[in-house]
Coordinates of C-alpha atoms in Angstrom, one line a residue:
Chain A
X1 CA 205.0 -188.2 26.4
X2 CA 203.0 -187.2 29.9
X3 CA 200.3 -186.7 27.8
X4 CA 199.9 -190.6 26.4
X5 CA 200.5 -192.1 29.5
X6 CA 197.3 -190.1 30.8
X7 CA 195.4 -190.4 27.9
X8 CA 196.2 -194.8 27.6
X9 CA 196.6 -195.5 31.3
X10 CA 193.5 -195.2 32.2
X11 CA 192.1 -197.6 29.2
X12 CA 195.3 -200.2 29.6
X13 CA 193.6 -202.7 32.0
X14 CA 190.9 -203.2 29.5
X15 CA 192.7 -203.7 27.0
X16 CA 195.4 -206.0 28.5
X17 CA 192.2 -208.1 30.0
X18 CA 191.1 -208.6 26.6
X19 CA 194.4 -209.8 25.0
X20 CA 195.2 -211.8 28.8
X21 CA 191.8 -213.2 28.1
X22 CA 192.1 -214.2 24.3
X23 CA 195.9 -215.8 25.1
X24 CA 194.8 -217.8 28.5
X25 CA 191.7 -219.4 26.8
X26 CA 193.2 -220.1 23.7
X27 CA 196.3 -221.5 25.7
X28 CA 194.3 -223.5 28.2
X29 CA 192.2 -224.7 25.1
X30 CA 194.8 -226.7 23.4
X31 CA 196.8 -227.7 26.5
X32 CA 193.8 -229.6 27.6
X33 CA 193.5 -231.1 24.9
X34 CA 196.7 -232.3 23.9
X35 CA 197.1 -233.7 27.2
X36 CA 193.8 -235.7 26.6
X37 CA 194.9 -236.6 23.3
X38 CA 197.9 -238.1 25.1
X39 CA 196.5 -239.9 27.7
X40 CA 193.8 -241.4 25.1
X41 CA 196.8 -242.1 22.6
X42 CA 198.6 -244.1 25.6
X43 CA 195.3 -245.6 26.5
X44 CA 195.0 -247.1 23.1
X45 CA 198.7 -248.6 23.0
X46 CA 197.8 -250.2 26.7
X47 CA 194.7 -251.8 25.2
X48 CA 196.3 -252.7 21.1
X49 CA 198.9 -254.6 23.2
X50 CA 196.3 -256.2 25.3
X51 CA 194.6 -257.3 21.7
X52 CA 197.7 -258.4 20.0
X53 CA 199.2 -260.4 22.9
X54 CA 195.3 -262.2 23.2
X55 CA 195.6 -262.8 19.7
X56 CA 199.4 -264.9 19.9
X57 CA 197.5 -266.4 22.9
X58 CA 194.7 -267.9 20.9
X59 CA 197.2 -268.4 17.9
Chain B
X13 CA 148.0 -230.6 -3.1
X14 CA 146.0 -233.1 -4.3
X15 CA 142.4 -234.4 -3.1
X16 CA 143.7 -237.0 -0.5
X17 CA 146.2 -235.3 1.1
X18 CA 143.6 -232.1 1.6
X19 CA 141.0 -234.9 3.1
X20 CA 144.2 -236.0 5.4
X21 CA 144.7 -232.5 5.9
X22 CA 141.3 -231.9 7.2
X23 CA 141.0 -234.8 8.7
X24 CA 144.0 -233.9 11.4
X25 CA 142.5 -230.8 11.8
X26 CA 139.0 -231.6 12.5
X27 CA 140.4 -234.4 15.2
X28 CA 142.3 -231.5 16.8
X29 CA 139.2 -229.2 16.9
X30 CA 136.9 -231.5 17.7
X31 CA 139.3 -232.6 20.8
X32 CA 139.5 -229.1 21.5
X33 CA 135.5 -228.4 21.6
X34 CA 135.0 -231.6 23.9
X35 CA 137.9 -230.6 26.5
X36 CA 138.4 -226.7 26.1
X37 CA 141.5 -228.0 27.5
X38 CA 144.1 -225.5 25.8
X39 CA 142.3 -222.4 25.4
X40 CA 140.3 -222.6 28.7
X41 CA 144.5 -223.3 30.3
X42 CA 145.8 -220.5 27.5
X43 CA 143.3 -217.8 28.1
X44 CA 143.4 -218.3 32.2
X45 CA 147.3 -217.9 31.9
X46 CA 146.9 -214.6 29.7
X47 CA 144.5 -213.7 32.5
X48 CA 147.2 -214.9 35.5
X49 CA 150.0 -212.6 33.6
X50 CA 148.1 -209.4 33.8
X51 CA 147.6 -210.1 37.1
X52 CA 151.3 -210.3 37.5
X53 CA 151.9 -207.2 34.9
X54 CA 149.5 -204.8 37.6
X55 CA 151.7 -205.9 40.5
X56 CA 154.9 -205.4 38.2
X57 CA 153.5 -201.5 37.6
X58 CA 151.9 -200.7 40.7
X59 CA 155.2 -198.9 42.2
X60 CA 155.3 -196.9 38.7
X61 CA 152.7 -194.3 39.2
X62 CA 149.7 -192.6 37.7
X63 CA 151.7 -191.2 35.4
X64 CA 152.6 -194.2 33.6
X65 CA 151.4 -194.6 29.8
X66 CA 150.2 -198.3 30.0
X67 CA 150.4 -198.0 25.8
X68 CA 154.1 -197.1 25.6
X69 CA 154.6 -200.7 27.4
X70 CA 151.8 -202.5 25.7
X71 CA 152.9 -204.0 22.7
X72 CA 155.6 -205.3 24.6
X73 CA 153.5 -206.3 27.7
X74 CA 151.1 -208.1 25.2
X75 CA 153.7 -210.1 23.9
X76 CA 155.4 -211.3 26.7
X77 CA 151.9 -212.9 27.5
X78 CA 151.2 -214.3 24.1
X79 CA 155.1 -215.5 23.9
X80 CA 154.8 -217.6 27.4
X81 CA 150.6 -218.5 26.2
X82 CA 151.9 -220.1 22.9
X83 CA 154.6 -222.2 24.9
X84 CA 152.2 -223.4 27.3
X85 CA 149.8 -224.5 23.7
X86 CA 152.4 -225.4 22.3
X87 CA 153.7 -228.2 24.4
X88 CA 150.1 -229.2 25.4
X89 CA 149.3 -229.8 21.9
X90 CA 152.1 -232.9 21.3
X91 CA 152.0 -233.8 24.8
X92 CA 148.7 -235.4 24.2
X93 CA 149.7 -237.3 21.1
X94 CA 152.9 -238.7 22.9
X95 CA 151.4 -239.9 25.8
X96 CA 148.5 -241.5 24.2
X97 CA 150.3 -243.1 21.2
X98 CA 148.8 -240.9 18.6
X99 CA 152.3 -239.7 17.1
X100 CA 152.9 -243.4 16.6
X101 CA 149.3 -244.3 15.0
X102 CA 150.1 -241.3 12.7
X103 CA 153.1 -242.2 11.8
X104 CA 152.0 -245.8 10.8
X105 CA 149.0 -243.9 8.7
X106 CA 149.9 -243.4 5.1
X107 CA 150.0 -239.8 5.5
X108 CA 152.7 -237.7 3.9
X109 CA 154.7 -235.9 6.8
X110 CA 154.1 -232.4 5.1
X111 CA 150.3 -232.8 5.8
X112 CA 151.3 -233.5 9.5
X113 CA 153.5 -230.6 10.2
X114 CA 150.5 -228.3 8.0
X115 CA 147.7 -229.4 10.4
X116 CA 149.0 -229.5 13.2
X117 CA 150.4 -225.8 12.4
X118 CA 147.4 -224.8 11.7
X119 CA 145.5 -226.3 14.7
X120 CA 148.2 -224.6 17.1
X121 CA 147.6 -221.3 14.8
X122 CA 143.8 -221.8 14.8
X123 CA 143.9 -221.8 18.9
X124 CA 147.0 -219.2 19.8
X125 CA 144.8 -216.7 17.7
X126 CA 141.5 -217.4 19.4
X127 CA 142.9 -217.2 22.6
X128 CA 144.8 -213.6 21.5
X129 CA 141.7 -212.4 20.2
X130 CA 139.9 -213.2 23.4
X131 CA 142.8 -212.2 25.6
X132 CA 143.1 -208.3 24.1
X133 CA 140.0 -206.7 24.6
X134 CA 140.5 -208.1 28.2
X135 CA 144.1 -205.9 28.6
X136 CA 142.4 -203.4 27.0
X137 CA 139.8 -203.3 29.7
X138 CA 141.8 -204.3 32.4
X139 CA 144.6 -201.3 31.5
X140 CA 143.5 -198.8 28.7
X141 CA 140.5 -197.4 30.8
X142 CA 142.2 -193.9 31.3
X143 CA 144.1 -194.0 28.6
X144 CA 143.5 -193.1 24.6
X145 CA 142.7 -195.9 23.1
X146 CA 144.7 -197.7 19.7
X147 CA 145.6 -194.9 17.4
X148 CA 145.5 -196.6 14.3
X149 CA 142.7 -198.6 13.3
X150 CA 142.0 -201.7 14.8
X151 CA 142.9 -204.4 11.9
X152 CA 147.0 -203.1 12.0
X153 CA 147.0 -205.0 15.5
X154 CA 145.6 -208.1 14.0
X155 CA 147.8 -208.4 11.3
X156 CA 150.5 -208.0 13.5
X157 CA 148.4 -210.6 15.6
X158 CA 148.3 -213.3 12.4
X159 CA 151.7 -212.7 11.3
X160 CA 153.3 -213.2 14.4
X161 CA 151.2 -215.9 15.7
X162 CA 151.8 -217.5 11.3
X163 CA 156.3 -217.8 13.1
X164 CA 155.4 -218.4 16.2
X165 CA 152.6 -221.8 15.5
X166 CA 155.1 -222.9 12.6
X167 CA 159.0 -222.9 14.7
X168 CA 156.7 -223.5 17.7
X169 CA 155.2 -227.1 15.7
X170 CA 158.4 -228.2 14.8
X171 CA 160.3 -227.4 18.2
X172 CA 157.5 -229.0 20.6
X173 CA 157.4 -232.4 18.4
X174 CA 161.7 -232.0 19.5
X175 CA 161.2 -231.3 22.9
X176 CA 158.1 -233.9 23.9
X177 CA 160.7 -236.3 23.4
X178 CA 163.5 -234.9 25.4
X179 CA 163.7 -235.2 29.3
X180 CA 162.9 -231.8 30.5
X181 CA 159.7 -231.4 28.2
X182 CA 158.7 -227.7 28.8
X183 CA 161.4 -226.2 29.9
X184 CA 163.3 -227.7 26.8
X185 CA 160.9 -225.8 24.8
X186 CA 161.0 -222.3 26.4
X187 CA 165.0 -222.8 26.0
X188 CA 164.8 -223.5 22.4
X189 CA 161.9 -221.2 21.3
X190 CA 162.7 -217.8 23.2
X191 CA 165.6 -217.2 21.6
X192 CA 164.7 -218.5 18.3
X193 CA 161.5 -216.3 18.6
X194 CA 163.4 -213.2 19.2
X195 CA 163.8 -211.4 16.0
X196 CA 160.2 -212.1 15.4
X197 CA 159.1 -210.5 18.7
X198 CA 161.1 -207.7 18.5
X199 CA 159.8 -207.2 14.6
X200 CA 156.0 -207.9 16.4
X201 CA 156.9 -205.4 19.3
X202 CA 157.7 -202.7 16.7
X203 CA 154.5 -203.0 14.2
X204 CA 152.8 -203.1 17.4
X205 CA 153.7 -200.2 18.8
X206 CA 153.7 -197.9 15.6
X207 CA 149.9 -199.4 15.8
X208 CA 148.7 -198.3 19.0
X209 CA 150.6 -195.3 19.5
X210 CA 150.4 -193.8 16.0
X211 CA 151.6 -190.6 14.6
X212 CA 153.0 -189.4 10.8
X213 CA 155.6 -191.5 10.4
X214 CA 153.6 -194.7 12.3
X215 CA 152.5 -196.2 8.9
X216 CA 155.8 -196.5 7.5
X217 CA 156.9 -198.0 10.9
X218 CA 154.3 -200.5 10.8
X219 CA 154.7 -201.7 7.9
X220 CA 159.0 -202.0 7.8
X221 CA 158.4 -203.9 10.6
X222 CA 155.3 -206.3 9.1
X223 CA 158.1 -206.6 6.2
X224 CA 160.6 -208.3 9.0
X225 CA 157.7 -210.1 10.4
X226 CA 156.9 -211.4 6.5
X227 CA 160.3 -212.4 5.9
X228 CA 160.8 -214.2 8.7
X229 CA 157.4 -215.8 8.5
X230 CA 158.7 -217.3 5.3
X231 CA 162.1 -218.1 5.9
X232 CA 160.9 -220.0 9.5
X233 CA 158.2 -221.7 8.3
X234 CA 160.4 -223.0 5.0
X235 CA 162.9 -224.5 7.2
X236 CA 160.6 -225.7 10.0
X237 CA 158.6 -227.4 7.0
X238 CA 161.2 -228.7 5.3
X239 CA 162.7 -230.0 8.8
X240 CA 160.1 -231.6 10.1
X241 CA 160.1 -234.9 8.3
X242 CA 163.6 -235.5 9.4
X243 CA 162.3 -234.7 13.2
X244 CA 158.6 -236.3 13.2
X245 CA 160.5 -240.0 12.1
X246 CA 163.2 -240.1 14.4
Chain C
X11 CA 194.5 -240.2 11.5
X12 CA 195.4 -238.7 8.2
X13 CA 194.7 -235.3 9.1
X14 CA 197.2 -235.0 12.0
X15 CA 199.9 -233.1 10.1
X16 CA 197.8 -230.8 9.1
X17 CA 195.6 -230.1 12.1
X18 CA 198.9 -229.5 13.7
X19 CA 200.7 -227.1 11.2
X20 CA 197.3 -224.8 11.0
X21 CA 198.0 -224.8 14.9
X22 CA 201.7 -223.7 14.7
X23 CA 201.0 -221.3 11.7
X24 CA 197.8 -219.7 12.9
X25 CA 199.7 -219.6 16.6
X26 CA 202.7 -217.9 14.7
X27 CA 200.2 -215.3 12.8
X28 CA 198.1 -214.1 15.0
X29 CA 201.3 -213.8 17.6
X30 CA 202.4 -211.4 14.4
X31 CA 199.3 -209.5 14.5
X32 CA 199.4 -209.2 18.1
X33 CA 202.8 -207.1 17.8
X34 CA 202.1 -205.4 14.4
X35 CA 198.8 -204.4 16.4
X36 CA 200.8 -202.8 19.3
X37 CA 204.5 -201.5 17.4
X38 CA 203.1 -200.9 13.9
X39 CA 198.8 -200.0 13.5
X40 CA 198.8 -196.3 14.2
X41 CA 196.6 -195.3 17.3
X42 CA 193.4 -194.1 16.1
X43 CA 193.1 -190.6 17.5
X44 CA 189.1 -189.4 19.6
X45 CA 187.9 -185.6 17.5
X46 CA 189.5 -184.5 20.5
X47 CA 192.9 -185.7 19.8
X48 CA 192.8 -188.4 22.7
X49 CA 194.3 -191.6 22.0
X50 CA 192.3 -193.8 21.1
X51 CA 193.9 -197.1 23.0
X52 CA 190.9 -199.4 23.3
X53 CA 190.5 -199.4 19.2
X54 CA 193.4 -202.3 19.9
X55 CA 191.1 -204.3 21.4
X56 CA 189.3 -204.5 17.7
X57 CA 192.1 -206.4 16.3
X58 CA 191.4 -209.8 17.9
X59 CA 187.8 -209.1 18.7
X60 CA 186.8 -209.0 15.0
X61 CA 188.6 -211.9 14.2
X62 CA 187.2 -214.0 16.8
X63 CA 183.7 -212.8 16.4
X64 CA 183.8 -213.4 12.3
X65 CA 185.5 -216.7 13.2
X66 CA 182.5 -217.8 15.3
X67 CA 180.0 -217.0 13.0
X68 CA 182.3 -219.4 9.8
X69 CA 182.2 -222.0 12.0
X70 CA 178.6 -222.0 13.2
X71 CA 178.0 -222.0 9.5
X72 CA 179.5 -225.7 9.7
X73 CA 176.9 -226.7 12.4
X74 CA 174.3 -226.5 10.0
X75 CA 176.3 -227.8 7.2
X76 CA 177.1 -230.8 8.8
X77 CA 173.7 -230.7 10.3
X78 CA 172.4 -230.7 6.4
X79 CA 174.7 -233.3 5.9
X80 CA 173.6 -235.6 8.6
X81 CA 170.4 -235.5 8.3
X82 CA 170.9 -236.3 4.1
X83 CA 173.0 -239.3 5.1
X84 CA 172.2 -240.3 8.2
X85 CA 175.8 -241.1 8.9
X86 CA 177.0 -240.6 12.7
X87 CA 180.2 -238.6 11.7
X88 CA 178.6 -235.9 10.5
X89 CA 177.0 -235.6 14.1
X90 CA 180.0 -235.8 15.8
X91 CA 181.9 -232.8 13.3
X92 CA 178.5 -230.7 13.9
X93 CA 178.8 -231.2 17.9
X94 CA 182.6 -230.5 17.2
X95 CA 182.3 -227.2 15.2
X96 CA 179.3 -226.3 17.8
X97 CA 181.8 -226.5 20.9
X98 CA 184.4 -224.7 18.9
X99 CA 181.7 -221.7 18.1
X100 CA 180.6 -221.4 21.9
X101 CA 184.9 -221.8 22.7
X102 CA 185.0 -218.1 20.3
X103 CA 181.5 -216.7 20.8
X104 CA 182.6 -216.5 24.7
X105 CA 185.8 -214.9 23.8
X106 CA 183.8 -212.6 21.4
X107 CA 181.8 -211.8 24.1
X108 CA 184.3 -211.2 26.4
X109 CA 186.2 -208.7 24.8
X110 CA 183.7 -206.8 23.3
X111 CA 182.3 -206.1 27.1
X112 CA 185.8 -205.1 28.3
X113 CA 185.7 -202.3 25.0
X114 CA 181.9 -201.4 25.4
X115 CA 183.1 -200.5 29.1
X116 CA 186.0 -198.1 27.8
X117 CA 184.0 -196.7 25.0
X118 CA 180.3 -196.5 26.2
X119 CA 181.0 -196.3 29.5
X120 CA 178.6 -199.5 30.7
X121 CA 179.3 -203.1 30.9
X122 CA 176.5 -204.0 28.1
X123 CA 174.0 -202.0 26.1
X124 CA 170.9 -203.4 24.8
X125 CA 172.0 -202.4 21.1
X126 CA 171.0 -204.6 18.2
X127 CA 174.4 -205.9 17.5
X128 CA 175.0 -207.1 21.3
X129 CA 171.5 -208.5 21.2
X130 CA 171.2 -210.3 18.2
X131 CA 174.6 -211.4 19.3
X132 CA 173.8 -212.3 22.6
X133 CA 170.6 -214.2 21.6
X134 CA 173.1 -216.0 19.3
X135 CA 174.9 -217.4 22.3
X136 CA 171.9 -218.8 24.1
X137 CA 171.2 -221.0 20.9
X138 CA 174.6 -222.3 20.9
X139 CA 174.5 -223.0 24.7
X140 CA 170.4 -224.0 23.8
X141 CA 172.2 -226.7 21.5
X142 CA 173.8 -228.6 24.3
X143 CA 170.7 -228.4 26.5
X144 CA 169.2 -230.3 24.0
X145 CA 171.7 -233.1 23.2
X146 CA 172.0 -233.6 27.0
X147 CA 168.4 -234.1 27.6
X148 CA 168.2 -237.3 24.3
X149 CA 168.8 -240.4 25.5
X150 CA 168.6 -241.7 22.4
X151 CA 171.6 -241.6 19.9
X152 CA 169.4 -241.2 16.4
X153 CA 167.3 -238.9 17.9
X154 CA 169.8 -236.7 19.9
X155 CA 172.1 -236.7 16.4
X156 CA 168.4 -235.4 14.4
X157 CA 167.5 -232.9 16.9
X158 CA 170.5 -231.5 17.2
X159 CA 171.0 -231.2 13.6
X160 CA 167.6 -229.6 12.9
X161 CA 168.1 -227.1 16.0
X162 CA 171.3 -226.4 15.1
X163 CA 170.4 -225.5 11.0
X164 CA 167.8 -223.2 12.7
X165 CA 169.9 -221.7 15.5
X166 CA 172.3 -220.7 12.5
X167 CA 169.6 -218.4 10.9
X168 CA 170.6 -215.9 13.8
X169 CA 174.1 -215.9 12.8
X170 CA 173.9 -213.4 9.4
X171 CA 171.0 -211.5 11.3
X172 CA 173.7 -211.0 13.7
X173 CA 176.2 -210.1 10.9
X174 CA 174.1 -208.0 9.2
X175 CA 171.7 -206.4 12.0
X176 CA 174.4 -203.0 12.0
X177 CA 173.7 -202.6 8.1
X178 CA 170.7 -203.2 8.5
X179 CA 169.5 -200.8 11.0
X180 CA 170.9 -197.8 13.1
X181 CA 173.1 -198.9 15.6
X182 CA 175.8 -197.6 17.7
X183 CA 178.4 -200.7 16.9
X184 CA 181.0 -199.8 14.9
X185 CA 180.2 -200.7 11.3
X186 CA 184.8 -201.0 10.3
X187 CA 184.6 -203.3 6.9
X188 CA 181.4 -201.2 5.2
X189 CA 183.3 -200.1 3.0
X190 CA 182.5 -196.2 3.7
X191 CA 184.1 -192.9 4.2
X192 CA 183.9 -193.2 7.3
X193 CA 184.8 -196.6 7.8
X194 CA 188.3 -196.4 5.8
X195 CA 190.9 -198.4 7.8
X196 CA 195.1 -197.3 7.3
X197 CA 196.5 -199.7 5.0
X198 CA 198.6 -200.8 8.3
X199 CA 195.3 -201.0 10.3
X200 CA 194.0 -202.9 8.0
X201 CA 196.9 -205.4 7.2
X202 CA 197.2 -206.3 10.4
X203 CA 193.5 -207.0 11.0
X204 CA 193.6 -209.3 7.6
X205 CA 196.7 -211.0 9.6
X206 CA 195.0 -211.6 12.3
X207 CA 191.6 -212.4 10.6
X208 CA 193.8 -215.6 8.7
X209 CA 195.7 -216.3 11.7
X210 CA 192.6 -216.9 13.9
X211 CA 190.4 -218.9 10.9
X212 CA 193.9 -220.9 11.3
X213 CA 193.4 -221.5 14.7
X214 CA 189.4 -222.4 14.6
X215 CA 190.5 -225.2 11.8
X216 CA 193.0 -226.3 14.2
X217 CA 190.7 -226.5 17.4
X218 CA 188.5 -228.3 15.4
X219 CA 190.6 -230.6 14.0
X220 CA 192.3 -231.2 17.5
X221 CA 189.0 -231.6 19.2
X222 CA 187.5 -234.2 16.5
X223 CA 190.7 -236.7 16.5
X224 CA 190.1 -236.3 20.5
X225 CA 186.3 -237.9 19.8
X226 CA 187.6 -240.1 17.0
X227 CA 190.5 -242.2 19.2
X228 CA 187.7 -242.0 22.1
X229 CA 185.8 -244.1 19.8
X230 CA 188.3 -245.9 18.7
X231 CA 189.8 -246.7 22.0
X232 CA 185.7 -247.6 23.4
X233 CA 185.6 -249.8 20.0
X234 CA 188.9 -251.5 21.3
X235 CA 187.8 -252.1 24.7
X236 CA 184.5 -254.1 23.4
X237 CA 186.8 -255.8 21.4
X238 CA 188.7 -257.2 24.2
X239 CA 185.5 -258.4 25.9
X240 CA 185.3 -254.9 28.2

């Protein structure tokens, strides 16, 4: 047991960097963009609304 | 090809020769930057000693110059027709865009290879004094030379009609052709080296690498051809 | 809109499959062992790094598919999936990248090594980053969308140079899926690489879904906003 912890301690940080790595940016990749796919799907109700009630206006 | 699109052909070409013989514009500004970049290449080796082999870093020196040469042609070579309305004129011309993208290859071929030609006995002198000259004979280099120059005037044709109409012009160019030119410098570094240095095995060398610098040649210059109507009419 | 569901269930299942990899890689692979009988713990980092690096090179292909496509049609949505699958292939090329410098550090002992593999692969990146140099500096819309496309059809050239180069000629990257003696992965090894391999190809369909409803409600939304008068 002695024996693996010296022979894989040494390599763990690289290892654990490239997994960390892989998970944050994949992470970070679709929380942005869900939250911009949420604030443009809001933005798009705001400005429908804005059409429809011009539209009753005109009507 | 039939008889008019030859006369077009020729026609392109002759302008861009012609142009050429009045100004010496590019090969004068070509051949004077070759000149400039050995300059630079004995500062870059004057801490490395007499003991240096100028020919193990030749082939590679040689085409760092002829890599940077060909962008500074390249550009020049569209420039001219953008800012002078030429492209436009051409355009309007009943020519087919094929015999555009072939003369105008072979004008920035025709002028790259003048300029190498003048530019290596130059190195030679400048660096190969001491040294043994070119082991093999003489015509491997320009082979290499022509098949290099064959990728480097057909991408290069394509890419400078793209980046003449972008904002940052040359530097566009030297980020779109460098890396694009890299297998075919590294194949050209190769078949030049097994050229100068020689050996036994330097023929076999030379000519697996003139087999990447063939198959690139033809893949490239298919695409670029076949590209180029889409980019010239845009 | 259509395409919602599925964009988002190729997220969930390729988020679910490669999280399976990820622990059939640690609990179940066997550690590969150095001729000295070392372990050989970096070999873990192969089981994402493949993946991500074969995934990067599938969806460059669709840069010059849709590049093929737009410049056939002229139509701008082929433009916009090109740009799409272009920014999804620099998102995996720098994770490629990445982690194959953290395991050329354990197993060569330098950060980077000029080795035909790392260069081809690295020349590979410029032309993707190259790519958005040159849509940033067309003003115009046609042109940017032809440029790009052409650019982008030759850029992809590199790619099987890059896939190939280690067949090719001698290198010192490992050459796993050649099918040689050597090469032979444990059925377990190679399960779980195949797991994570269709787990991450899940994913890149994903991103790219995700990222082209992202442009197409930013169009719809700018379309809106004309409509009501700005």
């Amino acid at each position: 047991m002695g024996d693996i912890y010296r022979e894989v301690l040494p390599q763990a940080p690289y290892v654990i960097g490239a997994y960390g790595l892989i998970w944050a940016f994949m992470i970070g990749f679709v929380a942005t963009v869900f939250s911009r796919l949420r604030r443009l799907e809001k933005e798009i109700a705001v400005v429908e609304a804005a059409v429809k009630r011009r539209e009753k206006a005109e009507a | 090809m039939d008889g008019l699109a030859w006369r077009q052909f020729k026609a392109i070409l002759r302008k861009d020769i012609v142009m050429e013989l009045r100004t010496r514009e590019m090969v004068t500004s070509m051949g004077l930057y070759a000149i400039l970049t050995m300059v630079v290449y004995q500062v870059a080796l004057s801490e490395a000693g007499a003991s240096l082999d100028v020919r193990l870093v030749m082939p590679g020196l040689i085409w760092v110059a002829f890599i940077f040469m060909s962008l500074l042609g390249l550009n020049r070579s569209f420039v001219h027709e953008k800012d002078q309305g030429c492209i436009e004129a051409l355009l309007l011309a009943p020519i087919d865009r094929p015999v555009i993208f072939f003369s105008k290859f072979t004008g920035n071929l025709l002028f790259l290879l003048v300029v190498e030609v003048l530019s290596l006995p130059v190195f030679s002198f400048l660096f190969l004094q001491e040294q043994q000259g070119i082991a093999n004979p003489v015509w491997m280099v320009g082979l290499v030379l022509l098949g290099a120059s064959i990728g480097i005037s057909g991408v290069g044709t394509l890419l400078a009609t793209i980046s003449v109409n972008t904002s940052g012009r040359d530097i566009m160019l030297a980020v779109l052709f460098v890396p694009l030119m890299y297998p075919l410098l590294r194949a050209a570094v190769g078949a030049t080296f097994a050229a100068v240095i020689g050996g036994p095995a330097s023929a076999a060398l030379f000519w697996g690498w003139m087999a990447w610098v063939a198959a690139f040649d033809v893949i490239m210059l298919l695409v670029a051809f076949a590209l180029y109507e889409f980019v010239i009419g845009a | 809109m259509k395409r919602r569901p599925i964009a988002e269930v190729m997220l969930a299942l390729g988020g679910l499959i490669t999280t399976a990899a990820f622990f059939m890689a640690f609990l179940w692979a066997p550690a590969t062992v150095y001729p000295d009988g070392r372990i050989n713990f970096s070999q873990k980092i192969f089981y994402f790094h493949v993946p991500v690096a074969e995934a990067s090179f599938l969806v460059f292909f669709f840069t010059a598919f849709y590049g093929v496509r737009f410049l056939m049609t002229k139509d701008r949505r082929y433009d916009v999936m090109a740009r799409v699958a272009t920014e999804v292939t620099l998102f995996f090329v720098l994770l490629t990248m990445a982690t194959g410098i953290l395991w050329t550090r354990v197993e060569w002992g330098v950060w980077w090594q000029w080795e035909p593999r790392l260069t081809t692969y690295f020349i590979m990146t410029l032309l993707v980053i190259g790519y958005f140099v040159l849509r940033n500096s067309v003003e115009d819309d046609e042109k940017r969308a032809t440029y790009a496309a052409a650019f982008g059809i030759l850029a992809f050239i590199d790619a099987p140079i890059s896939f190939f180069i280690t067949r090719w000629v001698e290198s010192i990257h490992p050459v796993v899926l050649a099918g040689g003696e050597s090469s032979g992965l444990e059925p377990p090894m190679l399960i779980t690489f195949i797991i994570a391999q269709v787990g991450m190809l899940m994913l890149g369909y994903a991103f790219y879904q995700m990222r082209l409803r992202e442009e197409e409600l930013h169009e719809r939304l700018e379309a809106l906003k004309i409509s009501i008068g700005g």
